[in-house]
Backbone atoms as SQL, in Angstrom:
CREATE TABLE atoms (id INTEGER PRIMARY KEY, chain TEXT, resi INTEGER, resn TEXT, atom TEXT, x REAL, y REAL, z REAL);
INSERT INTO atoms VALUES
  (1, 'A', 1, 'MET', 'N', 20.204, -12.759, -6.523),
  (2, 'A', 1, 'MET', 'CA', 19.513, -11.611, -5.975),
  (3, 'A', 1, 'MET', 'C', 18.106, -11.572, -6.566),
  (4, 'A', 2, 'PRO', 'N', 17.066, -11.446, -5.727),
  (5, 'A', 2, 'PRO', 'CA', 15.701, -11.380, -6.254),
  (6, 'A', 2, 'PRO', 'C', 15.490, -10.101, -7.054),
  (7, 'A', 3, 'ASP', 'N', 14.573, -10.161, -8.020),
  (8, 'A', 3, 'ASP', 'CA', 14.301, -8.986, -8.842),
  (9, 'A', 3, 'ASP', 'C', 12.939, -8.380, -8.540),
  (10, 'A', 4, 'HIS', 'N', 12.389, -8.662, -7.375),
  (11, 'A', 4, 'HIS', 'CA', 11.105, -8.100, -6.983),
  (12, 'A', 4, 'HIS', 'C', 11.125, -7.845, -5.480),
  (13, 'A', 5, 'HIS', 'N', 10.087, -7.186, -4.995),
  (14, 'A', 5, 'HIS', 'CA', 9.989, -6.907, -3.569),
  (15, 'A', 5, 'HIS', 'C', 8.589, -7.257, -3.094),
  (16, 'A', 6, 'ALA', 'N', 8.398, -7.225, -1.779),
  (17, 'A', 6, 'ALA', 'CA', 7.092, -7.549, -1.205),
  (18, 'A', 6, 'ALA', 'C', 6.683, -6.460, -0.222),
  (19, 'A', 7, 'ILE', 'N', 5.380, -6.165, -0.189),
  (20, 'A', 7, 'ILE', 'CA', 4.808, -5.213, 0.757),
  (21, 'A', 7, 'ILE', 'C', 3.620, -5.900, 1.405),
  (22, 'A', 8, 'GLY', 'N', 3.520, -5.816, 2.722),
  (23, 'A', 8, 'GLY', 'CA', 2.392, -6.428, 3.411),
  (24, 'A', 8, 'GLY', 'C', 2.044, -5.675, 4.679),
  (25, 'A', 9, 'PRO', 'N', 0.762, -5.484, 4.947),
  (26, 'A', 9, 'PRO', 'CA', 0.337, -4.828, 6.181),
  (27, 'A', 9, 'PRO', 'C', 0.137, -5.857, 7.283),
  (28, 'A', 10, 'GLY', 'N', 0.143, -5.395, 8.529),
  (29, 'A', 10, 'GLY', 'CA', -0.150, -6.308, 9.620),
  (30, 'A', 10, 'GLY', 'C', 0.222, -5.740, 10.971),
  (31, 'A', 11, 'PHE', 'N', 0.042, -6.570, 11.984),
  (32, 'A', 11, 'PHE', 'CA', 0.397, -6.229, 13.347),
  (33, 'A', 11, 'PHE', 'C', 1.671, -6.976, 13.710),
  (34, 'A', 12, 'ASP', 'N', 2.608, -6.327, 14.382),
  (35, 'A', 12, 'ASP', 'CA', 3.855, -6.962, 14.797),
  (36, 'A', 12, 'ASP', 'C', 3.778, -7.232, 16.292),
  (37, 'A', 13, 'SER', 'N', 3.604, -8.467, 16.671),
  (38, 'A', 13, 'SER', 'CA', 3.481, -8.823, 18.087),
  (39, 'A', 13, 'SER', 'C', 4.835, -8.932, 18.772),
  (40, 'A', 14, 'HIS', 'N', 5.919, -8.716, 18.035),
  (41, 'A', 14, 'HIS', 'CA', 7.258, -8.863, 18.598),
  (42, 'A', 14, 'HIS', 'C', 7.964, -7.524, 18.767),
  (43, 'A', 15, 'GLY', 'N', 7.223, -6.436, 18.752),
  (44, 'A', 15, 'GLY', 'CA', 7.788, -5.126, 19.034),
  (45, 'A', 15, 'GLY', 'C', 8.705, -4.555, 17.973),
  (46, 'A', 16, 'GLY', 'N', 8.551, -4.974, 16.735),
  (47, 'A', 16, 'GLY', 'CA', 9.320, -4.383, 15.656),
  (48, 'A', 16, 'GLY', 'C', 10.681, -5.000, 15.416),
  (49, 'A', 17, 'ARG', 'N', 10.970, -6.127, 16.047),
  (50, 'A', 17, 'ARG', 'CA', 12.262, -6.765, 15.788),
  (51, 'A', 17, 'ARG', 'C', 12.252, -7.320, 14.375),
  (52, 'A', 18, 'PRO', 'N', 13.101, -6.817, 13.486),
  (53, 'A', 18, 'PRO', 'CA', 13.012, -7.178, 12.073),
  (54, 'A', 18, 'PRO', 'C', 13.366, -8.620, 11.762),
  (55, 'A', 19, 'TRP', 'N', 14.032, -9.320, 12.661),
  (56, 'A', 19, 'TRP', 'CA', 14.412, -10.696, 12.354),
  (57, 'A', 19, 'TRP', 'C', 13.313, -11.690, 12.696),
  (58, 'A', 20, 'VAL', 'N', 12.223, -11.211, 13.255),
  (59, 'A', 20, 'VAL', 'CA', 11.097, -12.075, 13.597),
  (60, 'A', 20, 'VAL', 'C', 9.986, -11.827, 12.590),
  (61, 'A', 21, 'LYS', 'N', 9.441, -12.880, 12.018),
  (62, 'A', 21, 'LYS', 'CA', 8.379, -12.738, 11.026),
  (63, 'A', 21, 'LYS', 'C', 7.157, -12.075, 11.666),
  (64, 'A', 22, 'ALA', 'N', 6.663, -11.004, 11.032),
  (65, 'A', 22, 'ALA', 'CA', 5.468, -10.321, 11.525),
  (66, 'A', 22, 'ALA', 'C', 4.250, -11.202, 11.282),
  (67, 'A', 23, 'ARG', 'N', 3.328, -11.190, 12.229),
  (68, 'A', 23, 'ARG', 'CA', 2.099, -11.959, 12.064),
  (69, 'A', 23, 'ARG', 'C', 0.957, -11.176, 12.694),
  (70, 'A', 24, 'LEU', 'N', -0.281, -11.504, 12.332),
  (71, 'A', 24, 'LEU', 'CA', -1.427, -10.817, 12.917),
  (72, 'A', 24, 'LEU', 'C', -1.507, -11.146, 14.391),
  (73, 'A', 25, 'ALA', 'N', -1.529, -10.128, 15.208),
  (74, 'A', 25, 'ALA', 'CA', -1.598, -10.272, 16.662),
  (75, 'A', 25, 'ALA', 'C', -1.938, -8.907, 17.238),
  (76, 'A', 26, 'SER', 'N', -1.796, -8.754, 18.532),
  (77, 'A', 26, 'SER', 'CA', -2.096, -7.458, 19.138),
  (78, 'A', 26, 'SER', 'C', -0.788, -6.714, 19.363),
  (79, 'A', 27, 'GLY', 'N', -0.323, -6.030, 18.376),
  (80, 'A', 27, 'GLY', 'CA', 0.911, -5.260, 18.450),
  (81, 'A', 27, 'GLY', 'C', 0.791, -4.056, 17.546),
  (82, 'A', 28, 'PRO', 'N', 1.887, -3.342, 17.340),
  (83, 'A', 28, 'PRO', 'CA', 1.825, -2.153, 16.496),
  (84, 'A', 28, 'PRO', 'C', 1.445, -2.488, 15.061),
  (85, 'A', 29, 'LEU', 'N', 0.488, -1.728, 14.539),
  (86, 'A', 29, 'LEU', 'CA', 0.090, -1.891, 13.143),
  (87, 'A', 29, 'LEU', 'C', 1.135, -1.220, 12.272),
  (88, 'A', 30, 'GLY', 'N', 1.460, -1.834, 11.165),
  (89, 'A', 30, 'GLY', 'CA', 2.447, -1.237, 10.285),
  (90, 'A', 30, 'GLY', 'C', 2.371, -1.801, 8.885),
  (91, 'A', 31, 'VAL', 'N', 3.142, -1.196, 8.025),
  (92, 'A', 31, 'VAL', 'CA', 3.328, -1.689, 6.672),
  (93, 'A', 31, 'VAL', 'C', 4.752, -2.213, 6.638),
  (94, 'A', 32, 'TYR', 'N', 4.903, -3.432, 6.193),
  (95, 'A', 32, 'TYR', 'CA', 6.207, -4.078, 6.188),
  (96, 'A', 32, 'TYR', 'C', 6.643, -4.299, 4.752),
  (97, 'A', 33, 'MET', 'N', 7.885, -3.925, 4.459),
  (98, 'A', 33, 'MET', 'CA', 8.383, -4.005, 3.092),
  (99, 'A', 33, 'MET', 'C', 9.709, -4.750, 3.067),
  (100, 'A', 34, 'ILE', 'N', 9.850, -5.609, 2.085),
  (101, 'A', 34, 'ILE', 'CA', 11.128, -6.257, 1.817),
  (102, 'A', 34, 'ILE', 'C', 11.522, -5.824, 0.405),
  (103, 'A', 35, 'PRO', 'N', 12.408, -4.819, 0.282),
  (104, 'A', 35, 'PRO', 'CA', 12.802, -4.347, -1.047),
  (105, 'A', 35, 'PRO', 'C', 13.741, -5.333, -1.737),
  (106, 'A', 36, 'VAL', 'N', 14.136, -5.001, -2.946),
  (107, 'A', 36, 'VAL', 'CA', 14.977, -5.885, -3.752),
  (108, 'A', 36, 'VAL', 'C', 16.229, -6.312, -2.989),
  (109, 'A', 37, 'GLY', 'N', 16.815, -5.437, -2.191),
  (110, 'A', 37, 'GLY', 'CA', 18.020, -5.770, -1.434),
  (111, 'A', 37, 'GLY', 'C', 17.796, -6.776, -0.327),
  (112, 'A', 38, 'GLY', 'N', 16.538, -6.979, 0.087),
  (113, 'A', 38, 'GLY', 'CA', 16.213, -8.015, 1.052),
  (114, 'A', 38, 'GLY', 'C', 16.109, -7.587, 2.496),
  (115, 'A', 39, 'MET', 'N', 16.217, -6.313, 2.840),
  (116, 'A', 39, 'MET', 'CA', 16.133, -5.871, 4.228),
  (117, 'A', 39, 'MET', 'C', 14.670, -5.695, 4.634),
  (118, 'A', 40, 'PHE', 'N', 14.262, -6.285, 5.757),
  (119, 'A', 40, 'PHE', 'CA', 12.896, -6.201, 6.269),
  (120, 'A', 40, 'PHE', 'C', 12.722, -4.846, 6.939),
  (121, 'A', 41, 'GLN', 'N', 11.746, -4.032, 6.483),
  (122, 'A', 41, 'GLN', 'CA', 11.560, -2.688, 7.007),
  (123, 'A', 41, 'GLN', 'C', 10.111, -2.445, 7.395),
  (124, 'A', 42, 'ARG', 'N', 9.902, -1.787, 8.546),
  (125, 'A', 42, 'ARG', 'CA', 8.573, -1.311, 8.926),
  (126, 'A', 42, 'ARG', 'C', 8.497, 0.144, 8.493),
  (127, 'A', 43, 'MET', 'N', 7.427, 0.498, 7.762),
  (128, 'A', 43, 'MET', 'CA', 7.306, 1.841, 7.212),
  (129, 'A', 43, 'MET', 'C', 5.919, 2.403, 7.502),
  (130, 'A', 44, 'LYS', 'N', 5.788, 3.718, 7.434),
  (131, 'A', 44, 'LYS', 'CA', 4.483, 4.359, 7.587),
  (132, 'A', 44, 'LYS', 'C', 3.692, 4.290, 6.291),
  (133, 'A', 45, 'CYS', 'N', 4.395, 4.333, 5.171),
  (134, 'A', 45, 'CYS', 'CA', 3.770, 4.277, 3.856),
  (135, 'A', 45, 'CYS', 'C', 4.779, 3.636, 2.913),
  (136, 'A', 46, 'ALA', 'N', 4.335, 2.689, 2.115),
  (137, 'A', 46, 'ALA', 'CA', 5.248, 2.006, 1.197),
  (138, 'A', 46, 'ALA', 'C', 4.578, 1.824, -0.152),
  (139, 'A', 47, 'MET', 'N', 5.389, 1.831, -1.197),
  (140, 'A', 47, 'MET', 'CA', 4.873, 1.572, -2.535),
  (141, 'A', 47, 'MET', 'C', 5.968, 0.931, -3.361),
  (142, 'A', 48, 'GLY', 'N', 5.546, 0.262, -4.405),
  (143, 'A', 48, 'GLY', 'CA', 6.509, -0.381, -5.278),
  (144, 'A', 48, 'GLY', 'C', 5.858, -0.714, -6.599),
  (145, 'A', 49, 'GLY', 'N', 6.632, -1.222, -7.500),
  (146, 'A', 49, 'GLY', 'CA', 6.121, -1.576, -8.814),
  (147, 'A', 49, 'GLY', 'C', 6.390, -0.487, -9.829),
  (148, 'A', 50, 'SER', 'N', 6.132, -0.802, -11.082),
  (149, 'A', 50, 'SER', 'CA', 6.480, 0.118, -12.167),
  (150, 'A', 50, 'SER', 'C', 5.719, 1.435, -12.100),
  (151, 'A', 51, 'GLY', 'N', 4.498, 1.441, -11.618),
  (152, 'A', 51, 'GLY', 'CA', 3.719, 2.672, -11.547),
  (153, 'A', 51, 'GLY', 'C', 4.108, 3.579, -10.394),
  (154, 'A', 52, 'SER', 'N', 4.840, 3.047, -9.419),
  (155, 'A', 52, 'SER', 'CA', 5.174, 3.840, -8.235),
  (156, 'A', 52, 'SER', 'C', 6.056, 5.039, -8.557),
  (157, 'A', 53, 'THR', 'N', 6.875, 4.931, -9.584),
  (158, 'A', 53, 'THR', 'CA', 7.760, 6.049, -9.915),
  (159, 'A', 53, 'THR', 'C', 6.985, 7.305, -10.306),
  (160, 'A', 54, 'TYR', 'N', 5.756, 7.141, -10.749),
  (161, 'A', 54, 'TYR', 'CA', 4.936, 8.282, -11.149),
  (162, 'A', 54, 'TYR', 'C', 4.262, 8.976, -9.968),
  (163, 'A', 55, 'VAL', 'N', 4.220, 8.343, -8.798),
  (164, 'A', 55, 'VAL', 'CA', 3.400, 8.883, -7.709),
  (165, 'A', 55, 'VAL', 'C', 4.145, 9.126, -6.397),
  (166, 'A', 56, 'TYR', 'N', 5.455, 9.001, -6.380),
  (167, 'A', 56, 'TYR', 'CA', 6.188, 9.275, -5.136),
  (168, 'A', 56, 'TYR', 'C', 5.946, 10.696, -4.645),
  (169, 'A', 57, 'GLY', 'N', 6.014, 11.681, -5.522),
  (170, 'A', 57, 'GLY', 'CA', 5.804, 13.070, -5.129),
  (171, 'A', 57, 'GLY', 'C', 4.407, 13.310, -4.585),
  (172, 'A', 58, 'TYR', 'N', 3.405, 12.757, -5.280),
  (173, 'A', 58, 'TYR', 'CA', 2.023, 12.894, -4.816),
  (174, 'A', 58, 'TYR', 'C', 1.869, 12.259, -3.434),
  (175, 'A', 59, 'SER', 'N', 2.411, 11.071, -3.278),
  (176, 'A', 59, 'SER', 'CA', 2.302, 10.361, -2.007),
  (177, 'A', 59, 'SER', 'C', 2.985, 11.135, -0.880),
  (178, 'A', 60, 'ASP', 'N', 4.184, 11.645, -1.137),
  (179, 'A', 60, 'ASP', 'CA', 4.891, 12.426, -0.118),
  (180, 'A', 60, 'ASP', 'C', 4.086, 13.651, 0.303),
  (181, 'A', 61, 'ALA', 'N', 3.422, 14.294, -0.650),
  (182, 'A', 61, 'ALA', 'CA', 2.666, 15.513, -0.355),
  (183, 'A', 61, 'ALA', 'C', 1.327, 15.233, 0.322),
  (184, 'A', 62, 'GLN', 'N', 0.701, 14.096, 0.028),
  (185, 'A', 62, 'GLN', 'CA', -0.666, 13.844, 0.485),
  (186, 'A', 62, 'GLN', 'C', -0.786, 12.899, 1.682),
  (187, 'A', 63, 'PHE', 'N', 0.223, 12.079, 1.935),
  (188, 'A', 63, 'PHE', 'CA', 0.134, 11.123, 3.043),
  (189, 'A', 63, 'PHE', 'C', 0.147, 11.855, 4.377),
  (190, 'A', 64, 'LYS', 'N', -0.772, 11.463, 5.268),
  (191, 'A', 64, 'LYS', 'CA', -0.822, 11.997, 6.625),
  (192, 'A', 64, 'LYS', 'C', -0.934, 10.818, 7.582),
  (193, 'A', 65, 'GLU', 'N', -0.289, 10.922, 8.718),
  (194, 'A', 65, 'GLU', 'CA', -0.445, 9.887, 9.727),
  (195, 'A', 65, 'GLU', 'C', -1.833, 9.999, 10.352),
  (196, 'A', 66, 'ASN', 'N', -2.322, 8.890, 10.881),
  (197, 'A', 66, 'ASN', 'CA', -3.590, 8.826, 11.614),
  (198, 'A', 66, 'ASN', 'C', -4.806, 9.207, 10.776),
  (199, 'A', 67, 'MET', 'N', -4.781, 8.885, 9.485),
  (200, 'A', 67, 'MET', 'CA', -5.959, 9.118, 8.651),
  (201, 'A', 67, 'MET', 'C', -7.065, 8.153, 9.063),
  (202, 'A', 68, 'LYS', 'N', -8.288, 8.581, 8.903),
  (203, 'A', 68, 'LYS', 'CA', -9.435, 7.697, 9.114),
  (204, 'A', 68, 'LYS', 'C', -9.491, 6.710, 7.948),
  (205, 'A', 69, 'VAL', 'N', -10.240, 5.626, 8.126),
  (206, 'A', 69, 'VAL', 'CA', -10.308, 4.580, 7.106),
  (207, 'A', 69, 'VAL', 'C', -10.738, 5.150, 5.759),
  (208, 'A', 70, 'ASP', 'N', -11.782, 5.977, 5.745),
  (209, 'A', 70, 'ASP', 'CA', -12.251, 6.548, 4.475),
  (210, 'A', 70, 'ASP', 'C', -11.192, 7.437, 3.824),
  (211, 'A', 71, 'GLU', 'N', -10.444, 8.194, 4.639),
  (212, 'A', 71, 'GLU', 'CA', -9.369, 9.023, 4.095),
  (213, 'A', 71, 'GLU', 'C', -8.273, 8.153, 3.479),
  (214, 'A', 72, 'CYS', 'N', -7.938, 7.057, 4.141),
  (215, 'A', 72, 'CYS', 'CA', -6.930, 6.129, 3.609),
  (216, 'A', 72, 'CYS', 'C', -7.380, 5.547, 2.277),
  (217, 'A', 73, 'LYS', 'N', -8.629, 5.127, 2.214),
  (218, 'A', 73, 'LYS', 'CA', -9.140, 4.534, 0.983),
  (219, 'A', 73, 'LYS', 'C', -9.126, 5.551, -0.162),
  (220, 'A', 74, 'GLN', 'N', -9.487, 6.804, 0.129),
  (221, 'A', 74, 'GLN', 'CA', -9.446, 7.850, -0.897),
  (222, 'A', 74, 'GLN', 'C', -8.011, 8.119, -1.341),
  (223, 'A', 75, 'PHE', 'N', -7.085, 8.185, -0.378),
  (224, 'A', 75, 'PHE', 'CA', -5.675, 8.421, -0.688),
  (225, 'A', 75, 'PHE', 'C', -5.124, 7.304, -1.576),
  (226, 'A', 76, 'ILE', 'N', -5.399, 6.072, -1.224),
  (227, 'A', 76, 'ILE', 'CA', -4.889, 4.930, -1.987),
  (228, 'A', 76, 'ILE', 'C', -5.518, 4.883, -3.376),
  (229, 'A', 77, 'THR', 'N', -6.825, 5.099, -3.451),
  (230, 'A', 77, 'THR', 'CA', -7.508, 5.071, -4.747),
  (231, 'A', 77, 'THR', 'C', -6.957, 6.147, -5.677),
  (232, 'A', 78, 'LYS', 'N', -6.779, 7.353, -5.170),
  (233, 'A', 78, 'LYS', 'CA', -6.236, 8.451, -5.990),
  (234, 'A', 78, 'LYS', 'C', -4.800, 8.144, -6.411),
  (235, 'A', 79, 'THR', 'N', -3.986, 7.656, -5.470),
  (236, 'A', 79, 'THR', 'CA', -2.591, 7.344, -5.782),
  (237, 'A', 79, 'THR', 'C', -2.499, 6.271, -6.862),
  (238, 'A', 80, 'LEU', 'N', -3.276, 5.207, -6.711),
  (239, 'A', 80, 'LEU', 'CA', -3.249, 4.135, -7.707),
  (240, 'A', 80, 'LEU', 'C', -3.794, 4.595, -9.053),
  (241, 'A', 81, 'SER', 'N', -4.838, 5.417, -9.039),
  (242, 'A', 81, 'SER', 'CA', -5.391, 5.886, -10.314),
  (243, 'A', 81, 'SER', 'C', -4.382, 6.757, -11.059),
  (244, 'A', 82, 'LEU', 'N', -3.611, 7.572, -10.326),
  (245, 'A', 82, 'LEU', 'CA', -2.557, 8.365, -10.964),
  (246, 'A', 82, 'LEU', 'C', -1.498, 7.460, -11.592),
  (247, 'A', 83, 'ALA', 'N', -1.085, 6.440, -10.859),
  (248, 'A', 83, 'ALA', 'CA', -0.075, 5.504, -11.375),
  (249, 'A', 83, 'ALA', 'C', -0.605, 4.743, -12.583),
  (250, 'A', 84, 'MET', 'N', -1.845, 4.307, -12.503),
  (251, 'A', 84, 'MET', 'CA', -2.444, 3.515, -13.581),
  (252, 'A', 84, 'MET', 'C', -2.618, 4.344, -14.852),
  (253, 'A', 85, 'THR', 'N', -2.847, 5.651, -14.695),
  (254, 'A', 85, 'THR', 'CA', -3.016, 6.525, -15.849),
  (255, 'A', 85, 'THR', 'C', -1.719, 6.663, -16.641),
  (256, 'A', 86, 'ARG', 'N', -0.595, 6.725, -15.947),
  (257, 'A', 86, 'ARG', 'CA', 0.694, 6.986, -16.589),
  (258, 'A', 86, 'ARG', 'C', 1.485, 5.732, -16.959),
  (259, 'A', 87, 'ASP', 'N', 1.231, 4.626, -16.267),
  (260, 'A', 87, 'ASP', 'CA', 2.049, 3.428, -16.452),
  (261, 'A', 87, 'ASP', 'C', 1.304, 2.392, -17.279),
  (262, 'A', 88, 'GLY', 'N', 1.868, 2.022, -18.397),
  (263, 'A', 88, 'GLY', 'CA', 1.236, 1.034, -19.266),
  (264, 'A', 88, 'GLY', 'C', 1.159, -0.354, -18.665),
  (265, 'A', 89, 'GLY', 'N', 1.976, -0.638, -17.645),
  (266, 'A', 89, 'GLY', 'CA', 1.958, -1.957, -17.015),
  (267, 'A', 89, 'GLY', 'C', 1.008, -2.049, -15.841),
  (268, 'A', 90, 'SER', 'N', 0.375, -0.947, -15.473),
  (269, 'A', 90, 'SER', 'CA', -0.577, -0.938, -14.359),
  (270, 'A', 90, 'SER', 'C', -1.980, -0.800, -14.927),
  (271, 'A', 91, 'GLY', 'N', -2.951, -1.285, -14.204),
  (272, 'A', 91, 'GLY', 'CA', -4.317, -1.079, -14.662),
  (273, 'A', 91, 'GLY', 'C', -5.247, -2.204, -14.295),
  (274, 'A', 92, 'GLY', 'N', -6.472, -2.071, -14.750),
  (275, 'A', 92, 'GLY', 'CA', -7.476, -3.089, -14.475),
  (276, 'A', 92, 'GLY', 'C', -8.411, -2.671, -13.376),
  (277, 'A', 93, 'VAL', 'N', -8.151, -3.140, -12.180),
  (278, 'A', 93, 'VAL', 'CA', -8.996, -2.844, -11.033),
  (279, 'A', 93, 'VAL', 'C', -8.124, -2.434, -9.854),
  (280, 'A', 94, 'ILE', 'N', -8.758, -1.845, -8.841),
  (281, 'A', 94, 'ILE', 'CA', -8.089, -1.546, -7.576),
  (282, 'A', 94, 'ILE', 'C', -8.701, -2.460, -6.527),
  (283, 'A', 95, 'ARG', 'N', -7.862, -3.182, -5.836),
  (284, 'A', 95, 'ARG', 'CA', -8.312, -4.062, -4.753),
  (285, 'A', 95, 'ARG', 'C', -7.850, -3.461, -3.431),
  (286, 'A', 96, 'LEU', 'N', -8.816, -3.084, -2.592),
  (287, 'A', 96, 'LEU', 'CA', -8.514, -2.514, -1.283),
  (288, 'A', 96, 'LEU', 'C', -8.810, -3.543, -0.205),
  (289, 'A', 97, 'GLY', 'N', -8.024, -3.527, 0.850),
  (290, 'A', 97, 'GLY', 'CA', -8.279, -4.385, 1.996),
  (291, 'A', 97, 'GLY', 'C', -8.029, -3.607, 3.272),
  (292, 'A', 98, 'VAL', 'N', -8.997, -3.610, 4.174),
  (293, 'A', 98, 'VAL', 'CA', -8.866, -2.934, 5.461),
  (294, 'A', 98, 'VAL', 'C', -8.770, -4.007, 6.535),
  (295, 'A', 99, 'ILE', 'N', -7.675, -3.992, 7.293),
  (296, 'A', 99, 'ILE', 'CA', -7.507, -4.948, 8.386),
  (297, 'A', 99, 'ILE', 'C', -8.174, -4.361, 9.618),
  (298, 'A', 100, 'THR', 'N', -9.156, -5.065, 10.164),
  (299, 'A', 100, 'THR', 'CA', -9.876, -4.589, 11.344),
  (300, 'A', 100, 'THR', 'C', -9.075, -4.906, 12.603),
  (301, 'A', 101, 'GLY', 'N', -9.517, -4.351, 13.722),
  (302, 'A', 101, 'GLY', 'CA', -8.876, -4.620, 15.001),
  (303, 'A', 101, 'GLY', 'C', -8.926, -6.080, 15.399),
  (304, 'A', 102, 'LYS', 'N', -9.853, -6.830, 14.830),
  (305, 'A', 102, 'LYS', 'CA', -9.969, -8.261, 15.125),
  (306, 'A', 102, 'LYS', 'C', -9.103, -9.105, 14.195),
  (307, 'A', 103, 'GLY', 'N', -8.455, -8.461, 13.229),
  (308, 'A', 103, 'GLY', 'CA', -7.621, -9.192, 12.279),
  (309, 'A', 103, 'GLY', 'C', -8.358, -9.635, 11.035),
  (310, 'A', 104, 'ASP', 'N', -9.651, -9.303, 10.940),
  (311, 'A', 104, 'ASP', 'CA', -10.406, -9.618, 9.729),
  (312, 'A', 104, 'ASP', 'C', -10.022, -8.631, 8.624),
  (313, 'A', 105, 'ILE', 'N', -10.235, -9.033, 7.380),
  (314, 'A', 105, 'ILE', 'CA', -9.955, -8.149, 6.252),
  (315, 'A', 105, 'ILE', 'C', -11.258, -7.825, 5.539),
  (316, 'A', 106, 'GLU', 'N', -11.582, -6.534, 5.491),
  (317, 'A', 106, 'GLU', 'CA', -12.739, -6.068, 4.733),
  (318, 'A', 106, 'GLU', 'C', -12.237, -5.708, 3.344),
  (319, 'A', 107, 'ARG', 'N', -12.726, -6.409, 2.337),
  (320, 'A', 107, 'ARG', 'CA', -12.225, -6.244, 0.970),
  (321, 'A', 107, 'ARG', 'C', -13.195, -5.427, 0.118),
  (322, 'A', 108, 'GLU', 'N', -12.620, -4.673, -0.804),
  (323, 'A', 108, 'GLU', 'CA', -13.411, -3.876, -1.743),
  (324, 'A', 108, 'GLU', 'C', -12.688, -3.881, -3.089),
  (325, 'A', 109, 'ILE', 'N', -13.442, -4.028, -4.159),
  (326, 'A', 109, 'ILE', 'CA', -12.878, -3.981, -5.500),
  (327, 'A', 109, 'ILE', 'C', -13.493, -2.797, -6.236),
  (328, 'A', 110, 'ILE', 'N', -12.644, -1.959, -6.805),
  (329, 'A', 110, 'ILE', 'CA', -13.100, -0.834, -7.614),
  (330, 'A', 110, 'ILE', 'C', -12.815, -1.208, -9.062),
  (331, 'A', 111, 'SER', 'N', -13.871, -1.377, -9.841),
  (332, 'A', 111, 'SER', 'CA', -13.705, -1.815, -11.232),
  (333, 'A', 111, 'SER', 'C', -13.130, -0.689, -12.085),
  (334, 'A', 112, 'GLY', 'N', -12.565, -1.066, -13.211),
  (335, 'A', 112, 'GLY', 'CA', -11.889, -0.117, -14.090),
  (336, 'A', 112, 'GLY', 'C', -12.721, 1.080, -14.487),
  (337, 'A', 113, 'ASP', 'N', -14.020, 0.882, -14.740),
  (338, 'A', 113, 'ASP', 'CA', -14.864, 2.008, -15.157),
  (339, 'A', 113, 'ASP', 'C', -15.191, 2.951, -14.006),
  (340, 'A', 114, 'ALA', 'N', -14.970, 2.531, -12.754),
  (341, 'A', 114, 'ALA', 'CA', -15.247, 3.375, -11.592),
  (342, 'A', 114, 'ALA', 'C', -13.985, 4.049, -11.041),
  (343, 'A', 115, 'ILE', 'N', -12.824, 3.733, -11.620),
  (344, 'A', 115, 'ILE', 'CA', -11.570, 4.335, -11.170),
  (345, 'A', 115, 'ILE', 'C', -11.501, 5.764, -11.694),
  (346, 'A', 116, 'PRO', 'N', -11.171, 6.732, -10.813),
  (347, 'A', 116, 'PRO', 'CA', -11.092, 8.125, -11.269),
  (348, 'A', 116, 'PRO', 'C', -10.099, 8.287, -12.415),
  (349, 'A', 117, 'LYS', 'N', -10.487, 9.037, -13.425),
  (350, 'A', 117, 'LYS', 'CA', -9.609, 9.327, -14.559),
  (351, 'A', 117, 'LYS', 'C', -8.830, 10.598, -14.235),
  (352, 'A', 118, 'CYS', 'N', -7.522, 10.517, -14.269),
  (353, 'A', 118, 'CYS', 'CA', -6.689, 11.651, -13.871),
  (354, 'A', 118, 'CYS', 'C', -6.125, 12.434, -15.035),
  (355, 'A', 119, 'TYR', 'N', -5.936, 11.768, -16.154),
  (356, 'A', 119, 'TYR', 'CA', -5.347, 12.432, -17.318),
  (357, 'A', 119, 'TYR', 'C', -5.697, 11.614, -18.545),
  (358, 'A', 120, 'GLU', 'N', -6.183, 12.262, -19.534),
  (359, 'A', 120, 'GLU', 'CA', -6.513, 11.552, -20.774),
  (360, 'A', 120, 'GLU', 'C', -6.018, 12.351, -21.971),
  (361, 'A', 121, 'GLY', 'N', -4.741, 12.744, -21.937),
  (362, 'A', 121, 'GLY', 'CA', -4.199, 13.595, -22.983),
  (363, 'A', 121, 'GLY', 'C', -3.673, 12.880, -24.164);
């Protein structure tokens, strides 16, 4: 049994059939997760890793469908900064990637000194 999981964004050109590998194409955009148990799932919002346990409540309260790109980036940056503040195994930088309608990825790196500080107690 694997001891890790995978999360990946993309377009599903096969209409959400979980037994077909998702690939970039012209289909529904989604977040695809394969948890430790191995089941392929399409989700609206997914998270994992040691820091995720600190931010499930925040994510549930703040996630909205159909956010604009800037709103998504702010939501992700805040969520990750909260996790990084509390989890000793998380940290460093935040790497964001926006998949465009053409399938290109616009990348952004937020360095450690520019990450919002949420708690310093």
